mmCIF file of C-alpha atoms and ligand atoms in Angstrom:
data_model
loop_
_atom_site.group_PDB
_atom_site.id
_atom_site.type_symbol
_atom_site.label_atom_id
_atom_site.label_comp_id
_atom_site.label_asym_id
_atom_site.label_seq_id
_atom_site.Cartn_x
_atom_site.Cartn_y
_atom_site.Cartn_z
ATOM 1 C CA MET A 1 -128.375 -93.517 54.290
ATOM 2 C CA SER A 2 -130.578 -95.837 56.426
ATOM 3 C CA ASN A 3 -132.130 -93.707 59.724
ATOM 4 C CA LEU A 4 -130.702 -96.469 61.723
ATOM 5 C CA ILE A 5 -128.677 -94.891 64.410
ATOM 6 C CA VAL A 6 -126.305 -96.587 66.557
ATOM 7 C CA ASN A 7 -126.782 -96.132 70.633
ATOM 8 C CA GLU A 8 -123.374 -94.855 71.995
ATOM 9 C CA ASN A 9 -123.913 -95.138 75.486
ATOM 10 C CA ARG A 10 -125.409 -98.460 74.894
ATOM 11 C CA LEU A 11 -122.560 -99.556 73.183
ATOM 12 C CA TRP A 12 -120.369 -97.759 75.908
ATOM 13 C CA ASP A 13 -121.841 -99.150 78.835
ATOM 14 C CA ASP A 14 -121.027 -102.861 77.158
ATOM 15 C CA LEU A 15 -117.398 -101.764 76.553
ATOM 16 C CA MET A 16 -117.195 -100.746 80.313
ATOM 17 C CA VAL A 17 -119.118 -103.799 81.496
ATOM 18 C CA THR A 18 -116.913 -106.667 79.651
ATOM 19 C CA ALA A 19 -113.785 -104.245 81.125
ATOM 20 C CA GLU A 20 -115.054 -105.559 84.366
ATOM 21 C CA PHE A 21 -113.817 -108.850 83.206
ATOM 22 C CA GLY A 22 -110.200 -109.234 83.989
ATOM 23 C CA ALA A 23 -109.983 -105.312 84.875
ATOM 24 C CA LYS A 24 -106.607 -104.726 86.084
ATOM 25 C CA ASP A 25 -104.451 -101.634 86.336
ATOM 26 C CA GLY A 26 -107.145 -99.217 84.461
ATOM 27 C CA GLY A 27 -106.936 -101.956 81.431
ATOM 28 C CA VAL A 28 -108.136 -105.596 81.051
ATOM 29 C CA CYS A 29 -105.987 -109.060 81.134
ATOM 30 C CA ARG A 30 -108.070 -111.731 80.072
ATOM 31 C CA LEU A 31 -106.022 -114.164 78.918
ATOM 32 C CA THR A 32 -107.774 -116.996 76.182
ATOM 33 C CA LEU A 33 -109.665 -119.983 77.400
ATOM 34 C CA GLY A 34 -109.177 -118.432 81.351
ATOM 35 C CA PRO A 35 -111.905 -118.094 83.661
ATOM 36 C CA GLU A 36 -112.034 -113.567 82.762
ATOM 37 C CA ASP A 37 -112.360 -115.584 79.122
ATOM 38 C CA LYS A 38 -114.986 -117.791 80.567
ATOM 39 C CA ALA A 39 -116.742 -114.976 82.146
ATOM 40 C CA VAL A 40 -116.974 -112.765 79.035
ATOM 41 C CA ARG A 41 -118.058 -115.280 76.731
ATOM 42 C CA ASP A 42 -120.819 -116.407 79.163
ATOM 43 C CA TRP A 43 -121.952 -112.722 78.993
ATOM 44 C CA PHE A 44 -121.671 -112.433 75.423
ATOM 45 C CA SER A 45 -123.688 -115.695 74.855
ATOM 46 C CA GLY A 46 -126.254 -114.201 77.213
ATOM 47 C CA GLN A 47 -126.297 -111.090 75.223
ATOM 48 C CA CYS A 48 -126.776 -113.074 72.083
ATOM 49 C CA ASN A 49 -129.592 -115.495 73.300
ATOM 50 C CA ALA A 50 -131.688 -112.059 74.401
ATOM 51 C CA LEU A 51 -131.552 -111.131 71.216
ATOM 52 C CA GLY A 52 -132.840 -114.104 69.630
ATOM 53 C CA LEU A 53 -129.568 -115.040 68.137
ATOM 54 C CA GLU A 54 -128.952 -118.789 67.175
ATOM 55 C CA MET A 55 -125.386 -119.508 69.122
ATOM 56 C CA ALA A 56 -122.879 -122.364 67.444
ATOM 57 C CA VAL A 57 -119.350 -123.037 68.795
ATOM 58 C CA ASP A 58 -117.181 -124.882 66.868
ATOM 59 C CA GLU A 59 -114.158 -127.266 67.855
ATOM 60 C CA VAL A 60 -112.064 -124.430 68.885
ATOM 61 C CA GLY A 61 -114.268 -122.542 70.867
ATOM 62 C CA ASN A 62 -114.913 -120.013 67.542
ATOM 63 C CA MET A 63 -118.843 -118.482 68.939
ATOM 64 C CA PHE A 64 -120.941 -117.676 65.718
ATOM 65 C CA ALA A 65 -124.675 -116.186 66.754
ATOM 66 C CA LEU A 66 -126.727 -116.098 63.711
ATOM 67 C CA ARG A 67 -129.423 -113.522 63.167
ATOM 68 C CA LYS A 68 -132.012 -114.940 60.149
ATOM 69 C CA GLY A 69 -132.372 -113.073 56.924
ATOM 70 C CA ARG A 70 -134.934 -112.936 54.552
ATOM 71 C CA SER A 71 -132.624 -115.620 52.399
ATOM 72 C CA ASP A 72 -130.328 -118.038 53.182
ATOM 73 C CA LEU A 73 -127.939 -116.380 51.682
ATOM 74 C CA PRO A 74 -124.317 -117.032 53.451
ATOM 75 C CA PRO A 75 -124.176 -114.664 56.280
ATOM 76 C CA ILE A 76 -122.538 -111.466 56.306
ATOM 77 C CA ALA A 77 -120.153 -111.503 59.373
ATOM 78 C CA MET A 78 -119.074 -108.799 61.881
ATOM 79 C CA GLY A 79 -116.999 -109.464 64.844
ATOM 80 C CA SER A 80 -113.398 -109.651 66.278
ATOM 81 C CA HIS A 81 -112.221 -111.022 69.556
ATOM 82 C CA LEU A 82 -112.642 -111.133 72.985
ATOM 83 C CA ASP A 83 -109.142 -112.260 74.386
ATOM 84 C CA THR A 84 -106.318 -109.618 75.528
ATOM 85 C CA GLN A 85 -102.824 -109.478 76.099
ATOM 86 C CA PRO A 86 -101.427 -109.720 79.735
ATOM 87 C CA THR A 87 -101.111 -105.494 79.579
ATOM 88 C CA GLY A 88 -104.407 -105.080 77.693
ATOM 89 C CA GLY A 89 -106.644 -102.246 76.727
ATOM 90 C CA ARG A 90 -110.435 -102.517 76.735
ATOM 91 C CA PHE A 91 -111.008 -101.898 72.847
ATOM 92 C CA ASP A 92 -108.504 -104.158 71.154
ATOM 93 C CA GLY A 93 -110.582 -106.407 69.654
ATOM 94 C CA ILE A 94 -113.438 -105.971 72.272
ATOM 95 C CA LEU A 95 -114.900 -103.186 69.984
ATOM 96 C CA GLY A 96 -115.284 -105.017 67.040
ATOM 97 C CA VAL A 97 -117.280 -107.417 68.567
ATOM 98 C CA LEU A 98 -119.534 -105.309 70.828
ATOM 99 C CA ALA A 99 -120.220 -102.895 67.912
ATOM 100 C CA GLY A 100 -121.652 -105.954 65.761
ATOM 101 C CA LEU A 101 -123.762 -106.802 68.900
ATOM 102 C CA GLU A 102 -124.681 -103.292 69.074
ATOM 103 C CA VAL A 103 -125.652 -102.951 64.997
ATOM 104 C CA ILE A 104 -128.060 -105.865 65.585
ATOM 105 C CA ARG A 105 -129.374 -104.074 68.281
ATOM 106 C CA VAL A 106 -130.602 -101.587 66.179
ATOM 107 C CA LEU A 107 -131.646 -103.503 63.579
ATOM 108 C CA GLU A 108 -133.922 -105.305 66.224
ATOM 109 C CA ASP A 109 -135.274 -102.528 67.687
ATOM 110 C CA ALA A 110 -136.275 -100.889 64.253
ATOM 111 C CA GLY A 111 -137.528 -104.669 62.507
ATOM 112 C CA TYR A 112 -134.773 -104.346 60.056
ATOM 113 C CA VAL A 113 -134.410 -107.611 58.389
ATOM 114 C CA THR A 114 -131.169 -107.716 55.847
ATOM 115 C CA GLU A 115 -131.810 -110.208 52.922
ATOM 116 C CA ALA A 116 -128.339 -112.297 53.724
ATOM 117 C CA PRO A 117 -128.634 -113.718 57.553
ATOM 118 C CA LEU A 118 -125.953 -111.581 59.628
ATOM 119 C CA MET A 119 -123.551 -113.412 61.706
ATOM 120 C CA LEU A 120 -121.860 -112.506 64.799
ATOM 121 C CA VAL A 121 -118.526 -113.501 65.728
ATOM 122 C CA ASN A 122 -116.045 -114.256 68.337
ATOM 123 C CA TRP A 123 -112.824 -115.910 67.519
ATOM 124 C CA THR A 124 -110.680 -117.686 70.139
ATOM 125 C CA ASN A 125 -107.294 -116.934 70.661
ATOM 126 C CA GLU A 126 -106.588 -113.888 68.477
ATOM 127 C CA GLU A 127 -103.199 -112.681 70.900
ATOM 128 C CA GLY A 128 -101.481 -115.307 71.447
ATOM 129 C CA SER A 129 -100.093 -114.927 74.631
ATOM 130 C CA ARG A 130 -101.522 -117.302 76.617
ATOM 131 C CA PHE A 131 -100.970 -120.001 73.455
ATOM 132 C CA ASN A 132 -98.411 -118.968 70.759
ATOM 133 C CA PRO A 133 -99.244 -118.398 67.818
ATOM 134 C CA SER A 134 -101.577 -115.433 67.596
ATOM 135 C CA MET A 135 -104.673 -115.286 65.453
ATOM 136 C CA LEU A 136 -105.074 -119.338 65.964
ATOM 137 C CA GLY A 137 -108.831 -119.599 66.336
ATOM 138 C CA SER A 138 -109.456 -117.967 62.806
ATOM 139 C CA GLY A 139 -106.697 -119.957 61.363
ATOM 140 C CA VAL A 140 -108.182 -123.028 62.442
ATOM 141 C CA TYR A 141 -111.248 -122.090 60.934
ATOM 142 C CA CYS A 142 -109.892 -120.879 57.550
ATOM 143 C CA GLY A 143 -107.379 -124.731 57.568
ATOM 144 C CA VAL A 144 -104.159 -122.383 58.427
ATOM 145 C CA HIS A 145 -103.887 -124.816 60.943
ATOM 146 C CA GLU A 146 -105.238 -128.669 61.847
ATOM 147 C CA ARG A 147 -107.573 -128.294 64.828
ATOM 148 C CA SER A 148 -104.669 -131.264 66.354
ATOM 149 C CA TYR A 149 -101.986 -128.258 66.401
ATOM 150 C CA ALA A 150 -104.285 -125.857 68.227
ATOM 151 C CA ASP A 151 -105.248 -128.444 70.899
ATOM 152 C CA ALA A 152 -101.556 -128.888 71.135
ATOM 153 C CA ARG A 153 -100.255 -125.715 72.195
ATOM 154 C CA GLN A 154 -99.099 -125.325 75.731
ATOM 155 C CA ASP A 155 -98.697 -122.375 77.947
ATOM 156 C CA GLU A 156 -96.308 -121.175 80.170
ATOM 157 C CA GLY A 157 -97.658 -123.637 82.644
ATOM 158 C CA GLY A 158 -98.087 -126.600 80.220
ATOM 159 C CA GLU A 159 -101.596 -126.665 80.299
ATOM 160 C CA THR A 160 -103.148 -126.949 76.333
ATOM 161 C CA PHE A 161 -105.164 -125.113 74.633
ATOM 162 C CA GLY A 162 -107.103 -128.368 74.043
ATOM 163 C CA ASP A 163 -107.720 -129.140 77.807
ATOM 164 C CA ALA A 164 -108.036 -125.522 78.542
ATOM 165 C CA LEU A 165 -111.313 -125.320 75.826
ATOM 166 C CA GLU A 166 -112.666 -128.170 77.611
ATOM 167 C CA ALA A 167 -112.184 -126.838 81.216
ATOM 168 C CA ILE A 168 -114.275 -123.768 80.561
ATOM 169 C CA GLY A 169 -116.852 -125.738 77.991
ATOM 170 C CA TYR A 170 -116.233 -124.121 74.907
ATOM 171 C CA ARG A 171 -115.609 -126.842 72.586
ATOM 172 C CA GLY A 172 -118.236 -126.701 70.600
ATOM 173 C CA ASP A 173 -119.814 -129.622 68.262
ATOM 174 C CA ARG A 174 -118.776 -127.822 64.986
ATOM 175 C CA PRO A 175 -115.872 -129.077 62.652
ATOM 176 C CA ALA A 176 -113.881 -125.617 62.300
ATOM 177 C CA GLY A 177 -114.701 -124.281 59.398
ATOM 178 C CA SER A 178 -118.159 -125.899 58.886
ATOM 179 C CA VAL A 179 -119.855 -122.602 59.928
ATOM 180 C CA GLU A 180 -120.320 -120.963 56.368
ATOM 181 C CA LEU A 181 -119.774 -116.738 55.769
ATOM 182 C CA GLY A 182 -120.692 -114.748 53.046
ATOM 183 C CA ALA A 183 -118.202 -111.948 54.536
ATOM 184 C CA MET A 184 -116.397 -111.022 56.750
ATOM 185 C CA PHE A 185 -116.423 -106.857 58.221
ATOM 186 C CA GLU A 186 -114.431 -106.300 61.345
ATOM 187 C CA LEU A 187 -114.026 -103.063 62.868
ATOM 188 C CA HIS A 188 -110.964 -102.648 65.262
ATOM 189 C CA ILE A 189 -109.108 -99.955 67.013
ATOM 190 C CA GLU A 190 -105.944 -98.693 64.668
ATOM 191 C CA GLN A 191 -103.118 -99.356 67.855
ATOM 192 C CA GLY A 192 -101.150 -96.681 65.569
ATOM 193 C CA PRO A 193 -100.936 -92.585 65.460
ATOM 194 C CA ILE A 194 -102.004 -91.985 62.086
ATOM 195 C CA LEU A 195 -105.744 -91.840 61.977
ATOM 196 C CA GLU A 196 -105.086 -89.485 65.408
ATOM 197 C CA ALA A 197 -102.359 -87.071 63.457
ATOM 198 C CA GLU A 198 -104.170 -86.357 60.512
ATOM 199 C CA GLY A 199 -107.583 -85.964 62.398
ATOM 200 C CA ALA A 200 -109.848 -88.528 60.598
ATOM 201 C CA SER A 201 -112.422 -90.585 62.627
ATOM 202 C CA ILE A 202 -112.145 -93.741 60.120
ATOM 203 C CA GLY A 203 -109.425 -95.715 58.338
ATOM 204 C CA ILE A 204 -110.751 -97.440 55.392
ATOM 205 C CA VAL A 205 -108.487 -100.525 55.546
ATOM 206 C CA GLN A 206 -106.762 -101.633 52.515
ATOM 207 C CA GLY A 207 -104.929 -104.907 53.564
ATOM 208 C CA VAL A 208 -102.308 -106.051 56.293
ATOM 209 C CA GLN A 209 -98.981 -105.434 55.125
ATOM 210 C CA GLY A 210 -96.031 -108.096 54.156
ATOM 211 C CA CYS A 211 -93.740 -108.612 56.799
ATOM 212 C CA ARG A 212 -90.173 -110.209 55.947
ATOM 213 C CA TRP A 213 -87.073 -111.026 58.483
ATOM 214 C CA TYR A 214 -83.775 -112.228 57.735
ATOM 215 C CA GLU A 215 -80.806 -112.819 59.910
ATOM 216 C CA VAL A 216 -77.350 -111.408 58.371
ATOM 217 C CA VAL A 217 -73.706 -112.753 59.573
ATOM 218 C CA LEU A 218 -70.986 -110.775 58.520
ATOM 219 C CA THR A 219 -67.660 -111.910 59.746
ATOM 220 C CA GLY A 220 -64.496 -110.121 59.122
ATOM 221 C CA ASN A 221 -60.778 -110.360 61.316
ATOM 222 C CA SER A 222 -60.517 -109.520 64.999
ATOM 223 C CA ALA A 223 -57.621 -107.768 65.297
ATOM 224 C CA HIS A 224 -55.699 -105.547 67.506
ATOM 225 C CA THR A 225 -57.041 -101.914 67.133
ATOM 226 C CA GLY A 226 -53.960 -100.006 67.550
ATOM 227 C CA SER A 227 -51.413 -101.745 65.307
ATOM 228 C CA THR A 228 -53.683 -103.141 62.400
ATOM 229 C CA PRO A 229 -53.437 -100.205 60.095
ATOM 230 C CA MET A 230 -56.575 -98.542 58.648
ATOM 231 C CA GLY A 231 -55.971 -100.194 55.380
ATOM 232 C CA MET A 232 -55.496 -103.360 56.515
ATOM 233 C CA ARG A 233 -58.428 -104.236 58.363
ATOM 234 C CA GLN A 234 -61.631 -106.356 57.680
ATOM 235 C CA ASP A 235 -64.036 -105.061 60.025
ATOM 236 C CA ALA A 236 -67.476 -106.492 60.162
ATOM 237 C CA LEU A 237 -69.507 -103.667 62.251
ATOM 238 C CA VAL A 238 -68.043 -100.895 59.834
ATOM 239 C CA ALA A 239 -70.101 -103.483 57.201
ATOM 240 C CA ALA A 240 -72.683 -103.258 59.167
ATOM 241 C CA SER A 241 -72.958 -100.140 59.525
ATOM 242 C CA HIS A 242 -73.252 -99.320 55.604
ATOM 243 C CA LEU A 243 -75.770 -101.959 55.637
ATOM 244 C CA VAL A 244 -77.883 -100.352 58.543
ATOM 245 C CA VAL A 245 -77.924 -97.433 56.246
ATOM 246 C CA ALA A 246 -78.539 -98.921 52.865
ATOM 247 C CA VAL A 247 -81.923 -100.996 54.811
ATOM 248 C CA GLN A 248 -83.210 -97.113 55.309
ATOM 249 C CA ALA A 249 -82.403 -96.033 52.273
ATOM 250 C CA MET A 250 -83.882 -98.776 50.459
ATOM 251 C CA ALA A 251 -87.370 -98.422 52.504
ATOM 252 C CA LEU A 252 -87.109 -94.483 51.851
ATOM 253 C CA ALA A 253 -87.132 -95.303 48.169
ATOM 254 C CA GLU A 254 -90.284 -97.430 48.267
ATOM 255 C CA GLU A 255 -93.603 -95.497 49.225
ATOM 256 C CA ASP A 256 -95.195 -97.131 51.831
ATOM 257 C CA ALA A 257 -92.117 -99.388 52.743
ATOM 258 C CA VAL A 258 -90.528 -99.704 56.388
ATOM 259 C CA GLY A 259 -87.419 -101.423 56.833
ATOM 260 C CA SER A 260 -85.442 -101.822 60.250
ATOM 261 C CA VAL A 261 -82.121 -103.186 62.047
ATOM 262 C CA GLY A 262 -83.480 -103.906 65.493
ATOM 263 C CA PHE A 263 -81.337 -106.334 66.662
ATOM 264 C CA MET A 264 -77.503 -106.445 66.729
ATOM 265 C CA GLU A 265 -74.765 -108.517 68.519
ATOM 266 C CA VAL A 266 -71.104 -107.671 67.820
ATOM 267 C CA LEU A 267 -68.626 -110.164 68.794
ATOM 268 C CA PRO A 268 -66.538 -109.921 70.651
ATOM 269 C CA ASN A 269 -67.715 -106.588 71.696
ATOM 270 C CA SER A 270 -64.493 -105.194 73.319
ATOM 271 C CA THR A 271 -62.741 -101.709 72.939
ATOM 272 C CA ASN A 272 -60.070 -102.518 71.694
ATOM 273 C CA VAL A 273 -60.694 -105.088 69.519
ATOM 274 C CA ILE A 274 -61.711 -104.815 65.763
ATOM 275 C CA PRO A 275 -65.131 -106.567 65.460
ATOM 276 C CA GLY A 276 -64.635 -109.915 63.905
ATOM 277 C CA VAL A 277 -68.024 -110.923 63.774
ATOM 278 C CA VAL A 278 -71.549 -109.012 63.752
ATOM 279 C CA ARG A 279 -75.037 -110.792 63.626
ATOM 280 C CA LEU A 280 -78.007 -108.702 62.669
ATOM 281 C CA ASN A 281 -81.912 -108.836 61.637
ATOM 282 C CA VAL A 282 -83.199 -106.524 59.470
ATOM 283 C CA ASP A 283 -86.991 -106.502 59.122
ATOM 284 C CA LEU A 284 -88.852 -104.906 55.918
ATOM 285 C CA ARG A 285 -92.379 -104.178 55.151
ATOM 286 C CA HIS A 286 -94.905 -103.534 52.680
ATOM 287 C CA PRO A 287 -98.259 -103.656 51.511
ATOM 288 C CA LYS A 288 -97.183 -105.193 48.347
ATOM 289 C CA ASP A 289 -95.720 -108.698 48.178
ATOM 290 C CA ALA A 290 -93.989 -107.435 44.542
ATOM 291 C CA VAL A 291 -92.391 -104.636 46.501
ATOM 292 C CA LEU A 292 -91.241 -106.759 49.001
ATOM 293 C CA ASP A 293 -89.277 -109.041 46.890
ATOM 294 C CA ARG A 294 -87.599 -105.863 45.235
ATOM 295 C CA MET A 295 -86.466 -104.958 48.536
ATOM 296 C CA GLU A 296 -85.219 -108.357 49.380
ATOM 297 C CA ALA A 297 -83.342 -108.503 45.951
ATOM 298 C CA SER A 298 -81.852 -105.019 46.825
ATOM 299 C CA LEU A 299 -80.807 -106.197 50.352
ATOM 300 C CA GLN A 300 -79.193 -109.528 49.048
ATOM 301 C CA GLU A 301 -76.905 -107.114 46.545
ATOM 302 C CA THR A 302 -75.884 -105.134 49.285
ATOM 303 C CA VAL A 303 -75.127 -107.710 51.776
ATOM 304 C CA ALA A 304 -72.834 -108.968 48.919
ATOM 305 C CA SER A 305 -71.120 -105.774 48.111
ATOM 306 C CA LEU A 306 -70.156 -104.989 51.598
ATOM 307 C CA GLY A 307 -66.226 -106.671 51.563
ATOM 308 C CA VAL A 308 -66.786 -109.128 54.211
ATOM 309 C CA THR A 309 -67.957 -112.601 54.119
ATOM 310 C CA ALA A 310 -71.544 -112.549 54.517
ATOM 311 C CA LYS A 311 -74.397 -114.849 55.025
ATOM 312 C CA ILE A 312 -78.474 -113.884 54.953
ATOM 313 C CA THR A 313 -80.901 -116.186 55.969
ATOM 314 C CA PRO A 314 -84.574 -115.558 55.248
ATOM 315 C CA ILE A 315 -86.080 -116.475 59.210
ATOM 316 C CA SER A 316 -89.947 -115.653 59.125
ATOM 317 C CA ARG A 317 -91.804 -114.641 56.017
ATOM 318 C CA THR A 318 -95.996 -113.131 56.165
ATOM 319 C CA ASP A 319 -97.275 -112.031 52.745
ATOM 320 C CA ALA A 320 -99.097 -109.054 52.090
ATOM 321 C CA VAL A 321 -103.031 -109.564 52.483
ATOM 322 C CA GLU A 322 -105.587 -106.980 50.100
ATOM 323 C CA PHE A 323 -108.466 -106.950 51.348
ATOM 324 C CA ASP A 324 -112.062 -107.277 48.836
ATOM 325 C CA THR A 325 -112.963 -104.279 46.480
ATOM 326 C CA GLU A 326 -116.396 -104.797 47.082
ATOM 327 C CA CYS A 327 -116.282 -104.600 51.168
ATOM 328 C CA ILE A 328 -113.988 -101.691 50.596
ATOM 329 C CA THR A 329 -116.442 -100.274 48.255
ATOM 330 C CA SER A 330 -119.325 -100.537 50.763
ATOM 331 C CA VAL A 331 -117.264 -99.062 53.678
ATOM 332 C CA ARG A 332 -116.556 -95.951 51.020
ATOM 333 C CA HIS A 333 -120.274 -96.213 50.753
ATOM 334 C CA ALA A 334 -120.477 -95.875 54.526
ATOM 335 C CA VAL A 335 -118.296 -93.159 54.925
ATOM 336 C CA SER A 336 -119.186 -90.546 51.983
ATOM 337 C CA ARG A 337 -122.861 -91.017 53.075
ATOM 338 C CA LEU A 338 -122.425 -90.362 56.568
ATOM 339 C CA ASN A 339 -120.225 -87.277 55.814
ATOM 340 C CA MET A 340 -116.497 -88.431 57.974
ATOM 341 C CA SER A 341 -113.619 -87.708 58.055
ATOM 342 C CA ALA A 342 -111.737 -91.097 56.713
ATOM 343 C CA ARG A 343 -108.197 -92.035 54.901
ATOM 344 C CA ASP A 344 -106.936 -94.762 53.265
ATOM 345 C CA ILE A 345 -104.401 -97.241 55.736
ATOM 346 C CA VAL A 346 -102.993 -100.000 55.733
ATOM 347 C CA SER A 347 -102.988 -102.461 58.887
ATOM 348 C CA GLY A 348 -99.355 -102.847 60.771
ATOM 349 C CA ALA A 349 -100.412 -105.316 63.074
ATOM 350 C CA GLY A 350 -101.664 -108.854 62.584
ATOM 351 C CA HIS A 351 -105.589 -109.955 62.390
ATOM 352 C CA ASP A 352 -108.047 -111.959 62.212
ATOM 353 C CA ALA A 353 -109.448 -110.796 59.263
ATOM 354 C CA GLN A 354 -105.867 -111.771 57.585
ATOM 355 C CA HIS A 355 -106.954 -115.480 57.859
ATOM 356 C CA LEU A 356 -110.486 -114.742 56.868
ATOM 357 C CA ALA A 357 -109.063 -112.631 53.710
ATOM 358 C CA GLY A 358 -108.079 -116.179 51.964
ATOM 359 C CA HIS A 359 -111.571 -117.468 52.686
ATOM 360 C CA VAL A 360 -114.302 -114.799 52.374
ATOM 361 C CA PRO A 361 -114.522 -111.412 50.999
ATOM 362 C CA THR A 362 -113.356 -110.001 53.836
ATOM 363 C CA THR A 363 -112.416 -106.043 54.947
ATOM 364 C CA MET A 364 -111.357 -104.157 58.116
ATOM 365 C CA ILE A 365 -112.482 -100.328 59.801
ATOM 366 C CA PHE A 366 -109.979 -98.712 61.858
ATOM 367 C CA VAL A 367 -111.107 -95.506 64.448
ATOM 368 C CA PRO A 368 -108.082 -94.152 66.022
ATOM 369 C CA SER A 369 -105.850 -94.876 69.192
ATOM 370 C CA THR A 370 -105.240 -92.265 71.498
ATOM 371 C CA ASN A 371 -101.928 -91.555 71.438
ATOM 372 C CA GLY A 372 -101.246 -94.780 69.143
ATOM 373 C CA LEU A 373 -101.156 -96.983 72.369
ATOM 374 C CA SER A 374 -102.707 -100.345 72.401
ATOM 375 C CA HIS A 375 -101.749 -103.617 74.224
ATOM 376 C CA ASN A 376 -101.640 -101.317 76.911
ATOM 377 C CA PRO A 377 -103.940 -100.297 79.877
ATOM 378 C CA ALA A 378 -103.920 -96.967 78.673
ATOM 379 C CA GLU A 379 -105.296 -97.835 75.429
ATOM 380 C CA TYR A 380 -108.390 -95.678 74.774
ATOM 381 C CA THR A 381 -110.822 -94.938 72.099
ATOM 382 C CA ALA A 382 -113.566 -91.847 73.151
ATOM 383 C CA PRO A 383 -116.762 -93.150 72.979
ATOM 384 C CA ALA A 384 -118.273 -90.794 70.082
ATOM 385 C CA GLU A 385 -115.297 -92.651 67.904
ATOM 386 C CA CYS A 386 -116.722 -96.092 69.046
ATOM 387 C CA ALA A 387 -120.011 -94.915 67.887
ATOM 388 C CA ASN A 388 -118.676 -93.856 64.754
ATOM 389 C CA GLY A 389 -116.941 -96.914 63.998
ATOM 390 C CA ALA A 390 -120.018 -99.055 64.937
ATOM 391 C CA GLN A 391 -122.319 -96.353 62.857
ATOM 392 C CA VAL A 392 -119.781 -97.275 59.652
ATOM 393 C CA LEU A 393 -120.291 -100.766 60.236
ATOM 394 C CA LEU A 394 -123.758 -100.535 60.243
ATOM 395 C CA GLU A 395 -123.968 -98.608 56.972
ATOM 396 C CA ALA A 396 -121.338 -100.698 55.562
ATOM 397 C CA VAL A 397 -122.664 -103.861 56.288
ATOM 398 C CA LEU A 398 -126.190 -102.608 55.056
ATOM 399 C CA ASP A 399 -124.702 -101.764 52.034
ATOM 400 C CA TYR A 400 -122.680 -104.787 51.296
ATOM 401 C CA ASP A 401 -126.129 -106.766 51.718
ATOM 402 C CA ARG A 402 -128.334 -104.949 49.648
ATOM 403 C CA ARG A 403 -125.400 -104.653 46.618
ATOM 404 C CA MET A 404 -125.089 -108.367 46.684
ATOM 405 C CA SER A 405 -128.632 -109.983 46.878
ATOM 406 C CA ASP A 406 -129.780 -107.479 44.212
ATOM 407 C CA PRO A 407 -126.815 -106.234 42.167
ATOM 408 C CA VAL A 408 -128.987 -104.435 39.568
ATOM 409 C CA SER A 409 -130.518 -101.834 41.458
ATOM 410 C CA ALA A 410 -128.364 -101.125 43.942
ATOM 411 C CA PRO A 411 -126.111 -97.808 43.671
HETATM 412 ZN ZN1 ZN B 1 -107.034 -107.259 68.275
#
């Protein structure tokens, strides 16, 4: 274990300082590429300059602050995002950037130079609340989206992403994807209740679960409820009810699966008419695509067996992401050296790391969210919990640096 210790108060002070840029209702409203986003970017840039880091900004506004290493290996990156939801909190994304800043300060204070350079990253428009879709900056960086696609996104007032980026002066000169990274570690709040419920300080994130949505339309016969005998009905809602229960059963049958019907429309939705048409959406999620394939097959079989005319259409699909085993190993080493309570976890929410995982070795570290709250002004992670996350980030990055630069003698 290194004797490099993150400064809990300094990290907390930074979190509270940045929370002033767009402060609202105890939380933060800092929509991407607005004046508050410019203010926090300027602040961040100033902090990086003061540490002697070399700042590069790419053509979609992603910010990369480089700290040189002993070699010119591809840099090990830390970071996340500084934009928030309109009803955002003070920690979502921000912790990952500021913890990376704290790690670099600790190394700087100790005069510790890593073998590979380090890179601190702020990804543009992770939230997607002003410009759809979310994770846009990392998406362009990773080649998932074209720059022209990003530039053309419009907010509610019709302003484009490209114009907003120019207006705040953060259209950088580096082509997206041209800033090389060797690995990515993203510290983030869990945004869910699991770590808190289990009393674990750290979530060792294994990946991001896949998600598939289907629209199902069930068509029976609308008829009078009083004059149609039970044996002579084609009730679309009874069929839908069987489907809802079957979705629950198929999720319970697979470890770590979740399955829900959260939307349903019943036609004609009248007390004395047998429901003729039901339209509903099914949401299936699991960390492994192979399991989702199995659940999808089971869903199709069930839909076909309901005794009414049924049509199923896939409407959305995000594949599961598995994080890099070497990066995860470094997080495990960090947690065990620090003797922290930890559990493996899969992210239920989307993150920039999801795009990065298809591009460079990537993983995430979670810290608890009080009451599981996020995207809410009451979002809270205590100072010591934030510092725990930053300490694990520091140890994991140093472990990865040692093992990748000297695989023979490193543990
Ligand atoms: Zn986030």
